[in-house]
Amino acid sequence: MAGASLLTLLDDIATILDDVAAMSKIAARKTAGVLGDDLALNAQQVTGVSADRELPVVWAVAVGSFKNKCILVPAAMLISAFIPWAVTPLLMFGGLFLCYEGFEKIYHSYSAKKHSQAGAEVSEEPITDLKEYEKNKVKGAIRTDFVLSAEIIAITLGIVADKSLSTQFFTLSVIAIVMTIGVYGLVAGIVKLDDAGLYLSQRPGETLWARFKRRFGMMLLNSAPYLMKTLSVVGTIAMFMVGGGILTHGWHWIGDKISAAAAWVEAFDFVGPVVAFITPSILNAIFGVIAGALAVLLMQLFIKLKGNKGAA
């Protein structure tokens, strides 16, 4: 009997691990859209920090990210256990926030460009206390991470909402750990990319290998700024695609229309299957842009009304 019970227990554990592995793969694909913006935002958080303090700052933010997820994972489990009906509304709120944040980035970028063309000068206060500046950078990055981590956990919870509590817990934990290590490992590499390029570009020697290292180092130095810009653009697009996809999935009739549009274009010869594959992503992104624009407009009106009441 004891042997049979042990075999049953091992079989249950194997089944749970198999479910966790399968759900983790799906969740990783779904949350990958948030990853690009997470990378860009966190890599930008160390701007202005001295080169020798970049990695300690990234490490401090990574520790804060783990603490965030230690709060978010149990909170997600409690929601799933006691108020599972709240998963979809919370997920849609998170999707709307992503769209809002994405459009706000575009709006601020446009406003800054407009002010620059008008000749307005933006004055920046000089950094007097480096320790305090670094501390504020870390705090700001951890706050940003909390929002993005909450979105990742919410997306994952939406995927495993119909699974057992043990599968939910282990899947959420796996995604939390993998995403944190992946994001901040890549952030550390990105912020030190220019240092690696500078090191290689200064290697002495006239051999073919030495010349190759210098040329590769110069390429890294020149590509680092463009990489940051590309990450920012890709991250913004991903926010609209992920956020819009969450919203259209919550509003089933819109999701059905998008599926119908994809099925319609699939009937075309040659390009049909390819266009059908990208159609949902494009339509979700367009919906995300519209939702984000409306959210920013409503927020601006709220701020203006609040300001007028304060003045009165």
PDB file of C-alpha atoms in Angstrom:
ATOM      1  CA  MET A   1       0.000   0.000   0.000  1.00  0.00           C
ATOM      2  CA  ALA A   2       2.814   2.377   0.919  1.00  0.00           C
ATOM      3  CA  GLY A   3       4.520   1.680  -2.432  1.00  0.00           C
ATOM      4  CA  ALA A   4       1.265   2.259  -4.326  1.00  0.00           C
ATOM      5  CA  SER A   5       0.672   5.537  -2.472  1.00  0.00           C
ATOM      6  CA  LEU A   6       4.197   6.702  -3.271  1.00  0.00           C
ATOM      7  CA  LEU A   7       3.718   5.877  -6.962  1.00  0.00           C
ATOM      8  CA  THR A   8       0.385   7.734  -6.962  1.00  0.00           C
ATOM      9  CA  LEU A   9       2.047  10.749  -5.326  1.00  0.00           C
ATOM     10  CA  LEU A  10       4.879  10.723  -7.869  1.00  0.00           C
ATOM     11  CA  ASP A  11       2.345  10.464 -10.701  1.00  0.00           C
ATOM     12  CA  ASP A  12       0.429  13.462  -9.304  1.00  0.00           C
ATOM     13  CA  ILE A  13       3.643  15.465  -9.019  1.00  0.00           C
ATOM     14  CA  ALA A  14       4.630  14.548 -12.583  1.00  0.00           C
ATOM     15  CA  THR A  15       1.182  15.610 -13.848  1.00  0.00           C
ATOM     16  CA  ILE A  16       1.414  18.955 -12.031  1.00  0.00           C
ATOM     17  CA  LEU A  17       4.921  19.593 -13.364  1.00  0.00           C
ATOM     18  CA  ASP A  18       3.777  18.735 -16.890  1.00  0.00           C
ATOM     19  CA  ASP A  19       0.846  21.163 -16.581  1.00  0.00           C
ATOM     20  CA  VAL A  20       3.133  23.828 -15.133  1.00  0.00           C
ATOM     21  CA  ALA A  21       5.619  23.414 -18.005  1.00  0.00           C
ATOM     22  CA  ALA A  22       2.863  23.633 -20.632  1.00  0.00           C
ATOM     23  CA  MET A  23       1.157  26.627 -18.991  1.00  0.00           C
ATOM     24  CA  SER A  24       4.510  28.372 -18.450  1.00  0.00           C
ATOM     25  CA  LYS A  25       5.303  28.125 -22.170  1.00  0.00           C
ATOM     26  CA  ILE A  26       1.941  29.639 -23.092  1.00  0.00           C
ATOM     27  CA  ALA A  27       2.260  32.367 -20.448  1.00  0.00           C
ATOM     28  CA  ALA A  28       5.804  33.191 -21.576  1.00  0.00           C
ATOM     29  CA  ARG A  29       4.559  33.729 -25.150  1.00  0.00           C
ATOM     30  CA  LYS A  30       1.638  35.871 -23.973  1.00  0.00           C
ATOM     31  CA  THR A  31       3.769  38.026 -21.658  1.00  0.00           C
ATOM     32  CA  ALA A  32       6.631  38.426 -24.150  1.00  0.00           C
ATOM     33  CA  GLY A  33       4.927  41.554 -25.468  1.00  0.00           C
ATOM     34  CA  VAL A  34       5.374  43.263 -22.114  1.00  0.00           C
ATOM     35  CA  LEU A  35       9.020  42.158 -22.033  1.00  0.00           C
ATOM     36  CA  GLY A  36      10.178  44.595 -24.747  1.00  0.00           C
ATOM     37  CA  ASP A  37       8.790  47.595 -22.906  1.00  0.00           C
ATOM     38  CA  ASP A  38      10.065  46.243 -19.595  1.00  0.00           C
ATOM     39  CA  LEU A  39      13.571  46.029 -21.079  1.00  0.00           C
ATOM     40  CA  ALA A  40      13.462  49.514 -22.562  1.00  0.00           C
ATOM     41  CA  LEU A  41      12.047  51.158 -19.444  1.00  0.00           C
ATOM     42  CA  ASN A  42      14.444  49.489 -17.031  1.00  0.00           C
ATOM     43  CA  ALA A  43      17.473  50.093 -19.264  1.00  0.00           C
ATOM     44  CA  GLN A  44      16.535  53.771 -19.394  1.00  0.00           C
ATOM     45  CA  GLN A  45      16.205  53.931 -15.604  1.00  0.00           C
ATOM     46  CA  VAL A  46      20.002  53.861 -15.158  1.00  0.00           C
ATOM     47  CA  THR A  47      20.516  56.889 -17.424  1.00  0.00           C
ATOM     48  CA  GLY A  48      22.601  59.458 -15.590  1.00  0.00           C
ATOM     49  CA  VAL A  49      24.153  56.924 -13.192  1.00  0.00           C
ATOM     50  CA  SER A  50      27.942  56.680 -13.255  1.00  0.00           C
ATOM     51  CA  ALA A  51      29.370  53.725 -15.190  1.00  0.00           C
ATOM     52  CA  ASP A  52      30.747  52.002 -12.084  1.00  0.00           C
ATOM     53  CA  ARG A  53      27.318  52.157 -10.401  1.00  0.00           C
ATOM     54  CA  GLU A  54      25.186  50.846 -13.294  1.00  0.00           C
ATOM     55  CA  LEU A  55      25.335  47.165 -12.326  1.00  0.00           C
ATOM     56  CA  PRO A  56      24.708  47.811  -8.574  1.00  0.00           C
ATOM     57  CA  VAL A  57      21.659  49.876  -9.554  1.00  0.00           C
ATOM     58  CA  VAL A  58      20.380  47.106 -11.849  1.00  0.00           C
ATOM     59  CA  TRP A  59      20.935  44.578  -9.043  1.00  0.00           C
ATOM     60  CA  ALA A  60      19.040  46.766  -6.544  1.00  0.00           C
ATOM     61  CA  VAL A  61      16.105  47.069  -8.945  1.00  0.00           C
ATOM     62  CA  ALA A  62      16.182  43.300  -9.614  1.00  0.00           C
ATOM     63  CA  VAL A  63      15.966  42.619  -5.857  1.00  0.00           C
ATOM     64  CA  GLY A  64      13.058  45.063  -5.672  1.00  0.00           C
ATOM     65  CA  SER A  65      11.426  43.243  -8.586  1.00  0.00           C
ATOM     66  CA  PHE A  66      11.644  39.927  -6.725  1.00  0.00           C
ATOM     67  CA  LYS A  67      10.031  41.592  -3.692  1.00  0.00           C
ATOM     68  CA  ASN A  68       7.263  42.951  -5.938  1.00  0.00           C
ATOM     69  CA  LYS A  69       6.529  39.478  -7.234  1.00  0.00           C
ATOM     70  CA  CYS A  70       6.571  38.045  -3.703  1.00  0.00           C
ATOM     71  CA  ILE A  71       3.610  40.393  -3.087  1.00  0.00           C
ATOM     72  CA  LEU A  72       1.896  39.942  -6.433  1.00  0.00           C
ATOM     73  CA  VAL A  73       1.924  36.128  -6.670  1.00  0.00           C
ATOM     74  CA  PRO A  74       0.130  35.531  -3.306  1.00  0.00           C
ATOM     75  CA  ALA A  75      -2.276  38.380  -4.128  1.00  0.00           C
ATOM     76  CA  ALA A  76      -3.066  36.719  -7.459  1.00  0.00           C
ATOM     77  CA  MET A  77      -3.627  33.387  -5.689  1.00  0.00           C
ATOM     78  CA  LEU A  78      -6.042  34.999  -3.205  1.00  0.00           C
ATOM     79  CA  ILE A  79      -7.986  36.599  -6.036  1.00  0.00           C
ATOM     80  CA  SER A  80      -8.160  33.291  -7.886  1.00  0.00           C
ATOM     81  CA  ALA A  81      -9.289  31.425  -4.748  1.00  0.00           C
ATOM     82  CA  PHE A  82     -11.887  33.849  -3.352  1.00  0.00           C
ATOM     83  CA  ILE A  83     -12.967  36.236  -6.140  1.00  0.00           C
ATOM     84  CA  PRO A  84     -12.140  34.472  -9.429  1.00  0.00           C
ATOM     85  CA  TRP A  85     -14.737  36.599 -11.253  1.00  0.00           C
ATOM     86  CA  ALA A  86     -12.414  39.576 -10.712  1.00  0.00           C
ATOM     87  CA  VAL A  87      -9.625  38.093 -12.877  1.00  0.00           C
ATOM     88  CA  THR A  88     -11.102  39.266 -16.200  1.00  0.00           C
ATOM     89  CA  PRO A  89     -11.964  42.842 -15.036  1.00  0.00           C
ATOM     90  CA  LEU A  90      -8.507  43.219 -13.457  1.00  0.00           C
ATOM     91  CA  LEU A  91      -6.897  41.841 -16.597  1.00  0.00           C
ATOM     92  CA  MET A  92      -8.858  44.290 -18.765  1.00  0.00           C
ATOM     93  CA  PHE A  93      -7.939  47.158 -16.462  1.00  0.00           C
ATOM     94  CA  GLY A  94      -4.302  46.158 -16.823  1.00  0.00           C
ATOM     95  CA  GLY A  95      -4.708  46.006 -20.601  1.00  0.00           C
ATOM     96  CA  LEU A  96      -6.262  49.480 -20.634  1.00  0.00           C
ATOM     97  CA  PHE A  97      -3.426  50.775 -18.476  1.00  0.00           C
ATOM     98  CA  LEU A  98      -0.893  49.374 -20.947  1.00  0.00           C
ATOM     99  CA  CYS A  99      -2.680  51.148 -23.811  1.00  0.00           C
ATOM    100  CA  TYR A 100      -2.850  54.343 -21.740  1.00  0.00           C
ATOM    101  CA  GLU A 101       0.844  54.176 -20.887  1.00  0.00           C
ATOM    102  CA  GLY A 102       1.780  53.488 -24.509  1.00  0.00           C
ATOM    103  CA  PHE A 103      -0.236  56.414 -25.866  1.00  0.00           C
ATOM    104  CA  GLU A 104       0.993  58.681 -23.068  1.00  0.00           C
ATOM    105  CA  LYS A 105       4.574  57.975 -24.181  1.00  0.00           C
ATOM    106  CA  ILE A 106       3.669  59.001 -27.736  1.00  0.00           C
ATOM    107  CA  TYR A 107       1.807  62.078 -26.471  1.00  0.00           C
ATOM    108  CA  HIS A 108       4.709  63.239 -24.308  1.00  0.00           C
ATOM    109  CA  SER A 109       7.172  62.586 -27.123  1.00  0.00           C
ATOM    110  CA  TYR A 110       5.037  64.673 -29.479  1.00  0.00           C
ATOM    111  CA  SER A 111       4.667  67.460 -26.880  1.00  0.00           C
ATOM    112  CA  ALA A 112       8.427  67.547 -26.238  1.00  0.00           C
ATOM    113  CA  LYS A 113       9.118  67.702 -29.980  1.00  0.00           C
ATOM    114  CA  LYS A 114       6.556  70.474 -30.411  1.00  0.00           C
ATOM    115  CA  HIS A 115       8.140  72.515 -27.605  1.00  0.00           C
ATOM    116  CA  SER A 116      11.573  71.942 -29.090  1.00  0.00           C
ATOM    117  CA  GLN A 117      10.433  73.203 -32.493  1.00  0.00           C
ATOM    118  CA  ALA A 118       8.861  76.233 -30.814  1.00  0.00           C
ATOM    119  CA  GLY A 119      12.235  77.057 -29.286  1.00  0.00           C
ATOM    120  CA  ALA A 120      11.235  76.358 -25.710  1.00  0.00           C
ATOM    121  CA  GLU A 121      14.117  75.342 -23.502  1.00  0.00           C
ATOM    122  CA  VAL A 122      13.740  72.617 -20.917  1.00  0.00           C
ATOM    123  CA  SER A 123      15.953  73.311 -17.930  1.00  0.00           C
ATOM    124  CA  GLU A 124      17.300  70.386 -15.951  1.00  0.00           C
ATOM    125  CA  GLU A 125      18.372  70.721 -12.335  1.00  0.00           C
ATOM    126  CA  PRO A 126      22.006  69.800 -11.711  1.00  0.00           C
ATOM    127  CA  ILE A 127      22.668  66.608  -9.763  1.00  0.00           C
ATOM    128  CA  THR A 128      24.132  67.613  -6.392  1.00  0.00           C
ATOM    129  CA  ASP A 129      23.695  64.431  -4.309  1.00  0.00           C
ATOM    130  CA  LEU A 130      24.643  61.350  -6.344  1.00  0.00           C
ATOM    131  CA  LYS A 131      23.551  58.903  -3.631  1.00  0.00           C
ATOM    132  CA  GLU A 132      20.120  60.492  -3.359  1.00  0.00           C
ATOM    133  CA  TYR A 133      19.839  60.632  -7.155  1.00  0.00           C
ATOM    134  CA  GLU A 134      20.702  56.930  -7.398  1.00  0.00           C
ATOM    135  CA  LYS A 135      18.254  56.100  -4.595  1.00  0.00           C
ATOM    136  CA  ASN A 136      15.448  57.923  -6.415  1.00  0.00           C
ATOM    137  CA  LYS A 137      16.348  56.145  -9.645  1.00  0.00           C
ATOM    138  CA  VAL A 138      16.045  52.759  -7.925  1.00  0.00           C
ATOM    139  CA  LYS A 139      12.723  53.698  -6.293  1.00  0.00           C
ATOM    140  CA  GLY A 140      11.291  54.893  -9.593  1.00  0.00           C
ATOM    141  CA  ALA A 141      12.445  51.757 -11.407  1.00  0.00           C
ATOM    142  CA  ILE A 142      10.916  49.500  -8.726  1.00  0.00           C
ATOM    143  CA  ARG A 143       7.594  51.363  -9.001  1.00  0.00           C
ATOM    144  CA  THR A 144       7.657  50.924 -12.779  1.00  0.00           C
ATOM    145  CA  ASP A 145       8.541  47.257 -12.350  1.00  0.00           C
ATOM    146  CA  PHE A 146       5.587  46.770  -9.986  1.00  0.00           C
ATOM    147  CA  VAL A 147       3.135  47.926 -12.663  1.00  0.00           C
ATOM    148  CA  LEU A 148       4.668  45.795 -15.416  1.00  0.00           C
ATOM    149  CA  SER A 149       5.070  42.792 -13.083  1.00  0.00           C
ATOM    150  CA  ALA A 150       1.409  43.093 -12.107  1.00  0.00           C
ATOM    151  CA  GLU A 151       0.498  42.975 -15.787  1.00  0.00           C
ATOM    152  CA  ILE A 152       2.652  39.881 -16.347  1.00  0.00           C
ATOM    153  CA  ILE A 153       1.136  38.134 -13.321  1.00  0.00           C
ATOM    154  CA  ALA A 154      -2.392  39.133 -14.397  1.00  0.00           C
ATOM    155  CA  ILE A 155      -1.862  37.790 -17.929  1.00  0.00           C
ATOM    156  CA  THR A 156      -0.461  34.536 -16.526  1.00  0.00           C
ATOM    157  CA  LEU A 157      -3.337  34.220 -14.048  1.00  0.00           C
ATOM    158  CA  GLY A 158      -5.822  34.686 -16.875  1.00  0.00           C
ATOM    159  CA  ILE A 159      -4.210  31.763 -18.723  1.00  0.00           C
ATOM    160  CA  VAL A 160      -4.215  29.360 -15.745  1.00  0.00           C
ATOM    161  CA  ALA A 161      -7.457  30.552 -14.103  1.00  0.00           C
ATOM    162  CA  ASP A 162      -9.226  27.231 -14.812  1.00  0.00           C
ATOM    163  CA  LYS A 163      -6.369  25.088 -13.482  1.00  0.00           C
ATOM    164  CA  SER A 164      -5.823  23.772  -9.954  1.00  0.00           C
ATOM    165  CA  LEU A 165      -4.440  26.089  -7.294  1.00  0.00           C
ATOM    166  CA  SER A 166      -1.146  24.171  -7.178  1.00  0.00           C
ATOM    167  CA  THR A 167      -0.692  24.531 -10.951  1.00  0.00           C
ATOM    168  CA  GLN A 168      -1.553  28.233 -10.726  1.00  0.00           C
ATOM    169  CA  PHE A 169       0.943  28.812  -7.926  1.00  0.00           C
ATOM    170  CA  PHE A 170       3.852  26.992  -9.569  1.00  0.00           C
ATOM    171  CA  THR A 171       3.149  28.544 -12.988  1.00  0.00           C
ATOM    172  CA  LEU A 172       3.003  32.053 -11.524  1.00  0.00           C
ATOM    173  CA  SER A 173       6.206  31.389  -9.581  1.00  0.00           C
ATOM    174  CA  VAL A 174       8.049  30.042 -12.639  1.00  0.00           C
ATOM    175  CA  ILE A 175       7.008  33.012 -14.797  1.00  0.00           C
ATOM    176  CA  ALA A 176       7.908  35.476 -12.009  1.00  0.00           C
ATOM    177  CA  ILE A 177      11.404  34.021 -11.563  1.00  0.00           C
ATOM    178  CA  VAL A 178      12.160  33.512 -15.268  1.00  0.00           C
ATOM    179  CA  MET A 179      10.931  36.972 -16.265  1.00  0.00           C
ATOM    180  CA  THR A 180      12.873  38.708 -13.503  1.00  0.00           C
ATOM    181  CA  ILE A 181      16.136  36.914 -14.260  1.00  0.00           C
ATOM    182  CA  GLY A 182      15.622  37.309 -18.011  1.00  0.00           C
ATOM    183  CA  VAL A 183      14.716  40.996 -17.928  1.00  0.00           C
ATOM    184  CA  TYR A 184      17.413  42.182 -15.546  1.00  0.00           C
ATOM    185  CA  GLY A 185      20.060  39.907 -17.019  1.00  0.00           C
ATOM    186  CA  LEU A 186      19.389  41.484 -20.408  1.00  0.00           C
ATOM    187  CA  VAL A 187      19.204  44.976 -18.869  1.00  0.00           C
ATOM    188  CA  ALA A 188      22.630  44.451 -17.299  1.00  0.00           C
ATOM    189  CA  GLY A 189      23.981  43.406 -20.687  1.00  0.00           C
ATOM    190  CA  ILE A 190      22.379  46.358 -22.467  1.00  0.00           C
ATOM    191  CA  VAL A 191      23.648  49.029 -20.072  1.00  0.00           C
ATOM    192  CA  LYS A 192      27.191  47.647 -20.283  1.00  0.00           C
ATOM    193  CA  LEU A 193      27.107  47.258 -24.057  1.00  0.00           C
ATOM    194  CA  ASP A 194      28.888  50.555 -24.665  1.00  0.00           C
ATOM    195  CA  ASP A 195      31.552  49.664 -22.083  1.00  0.00           C
ATOM    196  CA  ALA A 196      32.163  46.346 -23.835  1.00  0.00           C
ATOM    197  CA  GLY A 197      32.403  48.186 -27.152  1.00  0.00           C
ATOM    198  CA  LEU A 198      34.876  50.707 -25.731  1.00  0.00           C
ATOM    199  CA  TYR A 199      37.005  47.915 -24.253  1.00  0.00           C
ATOM    200  CA  LEU A 200      37.158  46.012 -27.538  1.00  0.00           C
ATOM    201  CA  SER A 201      37.786  49.140 -29.623  1.00  0.00           C
ATOM    202  CA  GLN A 202      40.936  49.875 -27.585  1.00  0.00           C
ATOM    203  CA  ARG A 203      42.522  46.433 -27.974  1.00  0.00           C
ATOM    204  CA  PRO A 204      46.125  46.726 -29.263  1.00  0.00           C
ATOM    205  CA  GLY A 205      47.699  44.683 -32.036  1.00  0.00           C
ATOM    206  CA  GLU A 206      47.724  44.496 -35.802  1.00  0.00           C
ATOM    207  CA  THR A 207      46.682  40.886 -36.272  1.00  0.00           C
ATOM    208  CA  LEU A 208      43.485  40.044 -38.097  1.00  0.00           C
ATOM    209  CA  TRP A 209      41.815  39.062 -34.813  1.00  0.00           C
ATOM    210  CA  ALA A 210      42.860  42.305 -33.088  1.00  0.00           C
ATOM    211  CA  ARG A 211      41.548  44.408 -35.970  1.00  0.00           C
ATOM    212  CA  PHE A 212      38.294  42.441 -35.935  1.00  0.00           C
ATOM    213  CA  LYS A 213      37.868  43.090 -32.188  1.00  0.00           C
ATOM    214  CA  ARG A 214      38.435  46.826 -32.652  1.00  0.00           C
ATOM    215  CA  ARG A 215      35.963  46.971 -35.531  1.00  0.00           C
ATOM    216  CA  PHE A 216      33.399  44.927 -33.582  1.00  0.00           C
ATOM    217  CA  GLY A 217      33.893  47.204 -30.565  1.00  0.00           C
ATOM    218  CA  MET A 218      33.233  50.299 -32.670  1.00  0.00           C
ATOM    219  CA  MET A 219      30.119  48.628 -34.057  1.00  0.00           C
ATOM    220  CA  LEU A 220      28.851  48.003 -30.508  1.00  0.00           C
ATOM    221  CA  LEU A 221      29.553  51.612 -29.528  1.00  0.00           C
ATOM    222  CA  ASN A 222      27.708  52.961 -32.548  1.00  0.00           C
ATOM    223  CA  SER A 223      24.765  50.559 -32.243  1.00  0.00           C
ATOM    224  CA  ALA A 224      24.080  50.983 -28.502  1.00  0.00           C
ATOM    225  CA  PRO A 225      22.024  54.231 -28.838  1.00  0.00           C
ATOM    226  CA  TYR A 226      20.041  52.793 -31.753  1.00  0.00           C
ATOM    227  CA  LEU A 227      19.367  49.629 -29.776  1.00  0.00           C
ATOM    228  CA  MET A 228      17.826  51.668 -26.967  1.00  0.00           C
ATOM    229  CA  LYS A 229      15.631  53.585 -29.409  1.00  0.00           C
ATOM    230  CA  THR A 230      14.575  50.364 -31.133  1.00  0.00           C
ATOM    231  CA  LEU A 231      13.694  48.741 -27.802  1.00  0.00           C
ATOM    232  CA  SER A 232      11.604  51.776 -26.890  1.00  0.00           C
ATOM    233  CA  VAL A 233       9.689  51.721 -30.190  1.00  0.00           C
ATOM    234  CA  VAL A 234       9.183  47.946 -30.161  1.00  0.00           C
ATOM    235  CA  GLY A 235       8.129  48.105 -26.522  1.00  0.00           C
ATOM    236  CA  THR A 236       5.509  50.770 -27.262  1.00  0.00           C
ATOM    237  CA  ILE A 237       4.079  48.763 -30.171  1.00  0.00           C
ATOM    238  CA  ALA A 238       4.042  45.671 -27.965  1.00  0.00           C
ATOM    239  CA  MET A 239       2.093  47.563 -25.297  1.00  0.00           C
ATOM    240  CA  PHE A 240      -0.668  48.353 -27.796  1.00  0.00           C
ATOM    241  CA  MET A 241      -0.698  44.799 -29.163  1.00  0.00           C
ATOM    242  CA  VAL A 242      -0.805  43.156 -25.731  1.00  0.00           C
ATOM    243  CA  GLY A 243      -3.132  45.709 -24.136  1.00  0.00           C
ATOM    244  CA  GLY A 244      -5.448  45.790 -27.137  1.00  0.00           C
ATOM    245  CA  GLY A 245      -5.447  41.998 -27.299  1.00  0.00           C
ATOM    246  CA  ILE A 246      -6.478  41.772 -23.640  1.00  0.00           C
ATOM    247  CA  LEU A 247      -9.316  44.260 -24.180  1.00  0.00           C
ATOM    248  CA  THR A 248     -10.638  42.575 -27.335  1.00  0.00           C
ATOM    249  CA  HIS A 249     -10.447  39.189 -25.609  1.00  0.00           C
ATOM    250  CA  GLY A 250     -12.539  40.576 -22.751  1.00  0.00           C
ATOM    251  CA  TRP A 251     -15.088  42.096 -25.130  1.00  0.00           C
ATOM    252  CA  HIS A 252     -16.024  38.900 -26.899  1.00  0.00           C
ATOM    253  CA  TRP A 253     -17.989  40.505 -29.720  1.00  0.00           C
ATOM    254  CA  ILE A 254     -14.940  42.568 -30.748  1.00  0.00           C
ATOM    255  CA  GLY A 255     -12.720  39.497 -30.510  1.00  0.00           C
ATOM    256  CA  ASP A 256     -15.199  37.595 -32.701  1.00  0.00           C
ATOM    257  CA  LYS A 257     -15.097  40.377 -35.316  1.00  0.00           C
ATOM    258  CA  ILE A 258     -11.302  40.244 -35.385  1.00  0.00           C
ATOM    259  CA  SER A 259     -11.361  36.455 -35.755  1.00  0.00           C
ATOM    260  CA  ALA A 260     -13.889  36.814 -38.584  1.00  0.00           C
ATOM    261  CA  ALA A 261     -11.646  39.378 -40.318  1.00  0.00           C
ATOM    262  CA  ALA A 262      -8.668  37.020 -40.053  1.00  0.00           C
ATOM    263  CA  ALA A 263     -10.731  34.163 -41.483  1.00  0.00           C
ATOM    264  CA  TRP A 264     -11.913  36.405 -44.356  1.00  0.00           C
ATOM    265  CA  VAL A 265      -8.409  37.454 -45.466  1.00  0.00           C
ATOM    266  CA  GLU A 266      -7.169  33.879 -45.162  1.00  0.00           C
ATOM    267  CA  ALA A 267      -9.286  33.003 -48.219  1.00  0.00           C
ATOM    268  CA  PHE A 268      -7.027  35.093 -50.485  1.00  0.00           C
ATOM    269  CA  ASP A 269      -4.529  33.180 -52.616  1.00  0.00           C
ATOM    270  CA  PHE A 270      -0.812  33.144 -51.787  1.00  0.00           C
ATOM    271  CA  VAL A 271      -0.726  35.942 -49.168  1.00  0.00           C
ATOM    272  CA  GLY A 272      -3.920  34.896 -47.366  1.00  0.00           C
ATOM    273  CA  PRO A 273      -2.391  32.696 -44.631  1.00  0.00           C
ATOM    274  CA  VAL A 274       0.388  35.209 -43.904  1.00  0.00           C
ATOM    275  CA  VAL A 275      -1.994  38.184 -43.759  1.00  0.00           C
ATOM    276  CA  ALA A 276      -4.423  36.165 -41.636  1.00  0.00           C
ATOM    277  CA  PHE A 277      -1.614  35.404 -39.178  1.00  0.00           C
ATOM    278  CA  ILE A 278      -0.736  39.085 -38.615  1.00  0.00           C
ATOM    279  CA  THR A 279      -4.282  40.518 -38.931  1.00  0.00           C
ATOM    280  CA  PRO A 280      -5.291  39.907 -35.269  1.00  0.00           C
ATOM    281  CA  SER A 281      -2.091  41.539 -34.002  1.00  0.00           C
ATOM    282  CA  ILE A 282      -2.566  44.574 -36.256  1.00  0.00           C
ATOM    283  CA  LEU A 283      -6.240  44.997 -35.338  1.00  0.00           C
ATOM    284  CA  ASN A 284      -5.493  44.489 -31.633  1.00  0.00           C
ATOM    285  CA  ALA A 285      -2.781  47.159 -31.864  1.00  0.00           C
ATOM    286  CA  ILE A 286      -5.168  49.587 -33.619  1.00  0.00           C
ATOM    287  CA  PHE A 287      -7.801  48.961 -30.964  1.00  0.00           C
ATOM    288  CA  GLY A 288      -5.135  49.477 -28.300  1.00  0.00           C
ATOM    289  CA  VAL A 289      -4.133  52.841 -29.813  1.00  0.00           C
ATOM    290  CA  ILE A 290      -7.772  53.997 -29.850  1.00  0.00           C
ATOM    291  CA  ALA A 291      -8.345  52.822 -26.265  1.00  0.00           C
ATOM    292  CA  GLY A 292      -5.103  54.462 -25.120  1.00  0.00           C
ATOM    293  CA  ALA A 293      -5.990  57.751 -26.842  1.00  0.00           C
ATOM    294  CA  LEU A 294      -9.403  57.824 -25.162  1.00  0.00           C
ATOM    295  CA  ALA A 295      -7.869  56.996 -21.773  1.00  0.00           C
ATOM    296  CA  VAL A 296      -5.269  59.785 -22.110  1.00  0.00           C
ATOM    297  CA  LEU A 297      -7.964  62.238 -23.234  1.00  0.00           C
ATOM    298  CA  LEU A 298     -10.162  61.394 -20.243  1.00  0.00           C
ATOM    299  CA  MET A 299      -7.201  61.693 -17.864  1.00  0.00           C
ATOM    300  CA  GLN A 300      -6.235  65.083 -19.305  1.00  0.00           C
ATOM    301  CA  LEU A 301      -9.830  66.305 -18.915  1.00  0.00           C
ATOM    302  CA  PHE A 302      -9.890  65.036 -15.332  1.00  0.00           C
ATOM    303  CA  ILE A 303      -6.621  66.817 -14.505  1.00  0.00           C
ATOM    304  CA  LYS A 304      -7.893  70.021 -16.112  1.00  0.00           C
ATOM    305  CA  LEU A 305     -11.195  69.894 -14.229  1.00  0.00           C
ATOM    306  CA  LYS A 306      -9.387  69.163 -10.978  1.00  0.00           C
ATOM    307  CA  GLY A 307      -7.075  72.113 -11.604  1.00  0.00           C
ATOM    308  CA  ASN A 308      -9.996  74.436 -12.316  1.00  0.00           C
ATOM    309  CA  LYS A 309     -11.737  73.384  -9.087  1.00  0.00           C
ATOM    310  CA  GLY A 310      -8.519  73.967  -7.145  1.00  0.00           C
ATOM    311  CA  ALA A 311      -8.134  77.423  -8.665  1.00  0.00           C
ATOM    312  CA  ALA A 312     -11.756  78.255  -7.836  1.00  0.00           C
TER     313      ALA A 312
END
